[in-house]
Coordinates of C-alpha atoms and ligand atoms in Angstrom, one line a residue:
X1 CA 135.3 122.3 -28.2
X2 CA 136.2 123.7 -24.6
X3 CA 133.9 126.9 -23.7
X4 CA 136.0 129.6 -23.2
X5 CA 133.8 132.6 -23.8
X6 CA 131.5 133.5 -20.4
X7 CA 128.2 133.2 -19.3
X8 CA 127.9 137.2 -19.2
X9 CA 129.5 136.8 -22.5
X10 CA 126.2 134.7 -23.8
X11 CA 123.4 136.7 -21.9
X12 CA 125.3 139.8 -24.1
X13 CA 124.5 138.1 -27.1
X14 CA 121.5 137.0 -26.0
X15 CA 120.2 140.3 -25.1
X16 CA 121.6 142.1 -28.1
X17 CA 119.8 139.6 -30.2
X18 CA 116.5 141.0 -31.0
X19 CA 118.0 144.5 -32.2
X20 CA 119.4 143.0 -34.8
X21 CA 118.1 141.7 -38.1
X22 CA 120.2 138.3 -38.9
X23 CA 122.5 136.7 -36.8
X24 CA 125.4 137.8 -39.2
X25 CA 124.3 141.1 -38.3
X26 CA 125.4 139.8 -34.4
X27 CA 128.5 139.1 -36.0
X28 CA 130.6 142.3 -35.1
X29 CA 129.1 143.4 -31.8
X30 CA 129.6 139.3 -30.9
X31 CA 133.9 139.9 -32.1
X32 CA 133.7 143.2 -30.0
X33 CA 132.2 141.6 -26.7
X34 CA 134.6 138.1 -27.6
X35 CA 137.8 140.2 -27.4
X36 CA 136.6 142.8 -24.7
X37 CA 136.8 139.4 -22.4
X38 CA 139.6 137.3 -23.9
X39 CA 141.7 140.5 -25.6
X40 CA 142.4 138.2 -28.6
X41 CA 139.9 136.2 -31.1
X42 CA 141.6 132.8 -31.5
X43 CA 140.6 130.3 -34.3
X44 CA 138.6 128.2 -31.3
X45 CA 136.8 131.3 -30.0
X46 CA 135.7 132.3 -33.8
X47 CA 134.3 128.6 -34.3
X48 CA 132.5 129.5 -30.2
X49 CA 130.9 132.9 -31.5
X50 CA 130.0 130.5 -35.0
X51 CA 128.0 128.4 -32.7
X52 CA 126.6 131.0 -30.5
X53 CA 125.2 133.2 -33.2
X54 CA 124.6 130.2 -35.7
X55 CA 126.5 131.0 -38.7
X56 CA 129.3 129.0 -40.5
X57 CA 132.4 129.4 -39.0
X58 CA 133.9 130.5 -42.5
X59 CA 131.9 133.5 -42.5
X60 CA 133.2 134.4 -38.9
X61 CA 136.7 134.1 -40.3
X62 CA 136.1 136.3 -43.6
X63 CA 135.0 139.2 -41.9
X64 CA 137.6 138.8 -38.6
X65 CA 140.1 138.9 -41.4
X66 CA 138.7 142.1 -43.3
X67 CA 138.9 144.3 -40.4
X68 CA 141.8 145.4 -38.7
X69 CA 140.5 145.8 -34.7
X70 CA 140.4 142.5 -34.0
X71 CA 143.7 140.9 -32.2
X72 CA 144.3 137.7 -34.2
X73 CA 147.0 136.6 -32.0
X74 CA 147.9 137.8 -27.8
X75 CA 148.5 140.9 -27.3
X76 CA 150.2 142.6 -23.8
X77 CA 148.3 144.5 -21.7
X78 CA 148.9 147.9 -23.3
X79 CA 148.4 147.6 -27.2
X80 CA 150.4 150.3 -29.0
X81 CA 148.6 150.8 -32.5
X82 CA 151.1 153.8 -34.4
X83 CA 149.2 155.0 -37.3
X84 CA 151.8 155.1 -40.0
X85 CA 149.8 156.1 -43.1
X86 CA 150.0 159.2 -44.9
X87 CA 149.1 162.5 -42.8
X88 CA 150.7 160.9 -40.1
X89 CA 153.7 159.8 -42.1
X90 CA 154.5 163.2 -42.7
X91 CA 154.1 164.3 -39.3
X92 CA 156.5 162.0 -38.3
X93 CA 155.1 158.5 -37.2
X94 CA 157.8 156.8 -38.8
X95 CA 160.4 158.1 -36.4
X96 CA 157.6 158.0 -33.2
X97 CA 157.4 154.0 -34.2
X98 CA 161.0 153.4 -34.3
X99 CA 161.2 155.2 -30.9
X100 CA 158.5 152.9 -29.6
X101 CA 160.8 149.9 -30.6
X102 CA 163.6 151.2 -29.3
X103 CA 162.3 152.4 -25.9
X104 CA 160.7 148.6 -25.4
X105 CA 163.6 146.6 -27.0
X106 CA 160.8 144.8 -29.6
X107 CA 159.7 145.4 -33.3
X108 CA 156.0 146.1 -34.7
X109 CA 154.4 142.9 -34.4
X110 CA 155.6 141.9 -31.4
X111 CA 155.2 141.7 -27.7
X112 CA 157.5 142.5 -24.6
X113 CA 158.3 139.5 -22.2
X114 CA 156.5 140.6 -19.3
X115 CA 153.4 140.6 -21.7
X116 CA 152.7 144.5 -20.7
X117 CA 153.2 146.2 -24.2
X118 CA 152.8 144.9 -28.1
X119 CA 153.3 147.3 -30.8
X120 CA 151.3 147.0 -33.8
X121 CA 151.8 149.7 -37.0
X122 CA 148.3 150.6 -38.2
X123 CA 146.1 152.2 -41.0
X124 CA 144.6 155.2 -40.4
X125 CA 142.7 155.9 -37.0
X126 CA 140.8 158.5 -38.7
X127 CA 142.2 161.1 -36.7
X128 CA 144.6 162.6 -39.5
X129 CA 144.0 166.4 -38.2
X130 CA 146.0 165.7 -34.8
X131 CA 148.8 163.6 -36.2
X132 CA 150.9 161.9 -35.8
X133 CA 148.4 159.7 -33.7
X134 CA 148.8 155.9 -31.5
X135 CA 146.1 154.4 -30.1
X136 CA 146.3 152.7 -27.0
X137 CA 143.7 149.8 -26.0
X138 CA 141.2 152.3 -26.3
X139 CA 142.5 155.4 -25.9
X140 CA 144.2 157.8 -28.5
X141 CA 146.7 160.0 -28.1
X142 CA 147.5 162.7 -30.7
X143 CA 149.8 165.5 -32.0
X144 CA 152.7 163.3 -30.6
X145 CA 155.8 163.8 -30.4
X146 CA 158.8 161.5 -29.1
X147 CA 159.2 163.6 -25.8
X148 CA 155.3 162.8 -25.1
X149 CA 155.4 159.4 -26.0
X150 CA 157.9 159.1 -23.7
X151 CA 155.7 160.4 -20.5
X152 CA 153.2 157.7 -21.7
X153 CA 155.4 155.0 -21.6
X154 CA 157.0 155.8 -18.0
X155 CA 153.4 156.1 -16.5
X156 CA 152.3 152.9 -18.2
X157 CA 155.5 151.2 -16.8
Ligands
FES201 S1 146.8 159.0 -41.2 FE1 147.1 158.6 -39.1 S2 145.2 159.0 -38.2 FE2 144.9 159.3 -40.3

């Protein structure tokens, strides 16, 4: 198996170790500090983090799978999460997302060519009071509307 996670990557875990009770306990902060440095968490790097916090790998892939903020796949290097569910849904996400597509010429799930955006449609971001809300990297932005979106984009461009 060819290393791919960095040396600053295992002094991290190897520093964080002590605070935490069981090395599944590792487990999160470990997916956090993986994908901070490789912006995805591929099945190679999930079997890596296995062997670095010694745990089965299967156990790395159940809970990877359970949460949502992990990037199973590539993503560009702006990661458009639109909320979609409800209190955002009836502020108008639906028509914010379908902007999004439009205005970058790809669908939710996907990724531009020149790698720079990927839109994903999201659960709630817990931030139902300011919707409709889209999270970028790790940044929100809330009470959108498709004019503001718009000045996010251009200066992103
Ligand atoms: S429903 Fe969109 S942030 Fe909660």
């Amino acid at each position: 198996m060819k290393k791919q996670l960095s040396d600053k990557f295992y002094k991290e875990i190897d520093r964080l170790r002590p605070r935490y009770p069981t090395n599944q306990a590792l487990l999160l902060p470990a997916l956090h500090l993986a994908q901070d440095e490789l912006g995805w968490v591929s099945g190679d790097t999930m079997d890596e983090i296995a062997a670095a916090i010694d745990i089965p790998p299967p156990v790395v892939r159940e809970v990877i799978t359970f949460y949502t903020m992990y990037n199973l796949k590539p993503v560009g290097n702006y990661h458009l999460q639109v909320c979609t569910n409800i209190s955002c849904a009836l502020m108008g996400a639906e028509k914010l997302l379908e902007h999004c597509e439009k205005k970058l010429g790809i669908q939710a799930g996907e990724t531009t060519r020149d790698n720079k955006f990927t839109i994903t449609e999201v659960e709630c971001l817990g931030a139902c009071g300011t919707a409709p809300c889209v999270q970028i990297n790790k940044d929100y932005y809330e009470d959108l509307t498709t004019e503001k979106m718009d000045r996010i984009l251009s200066e992103l461009k």
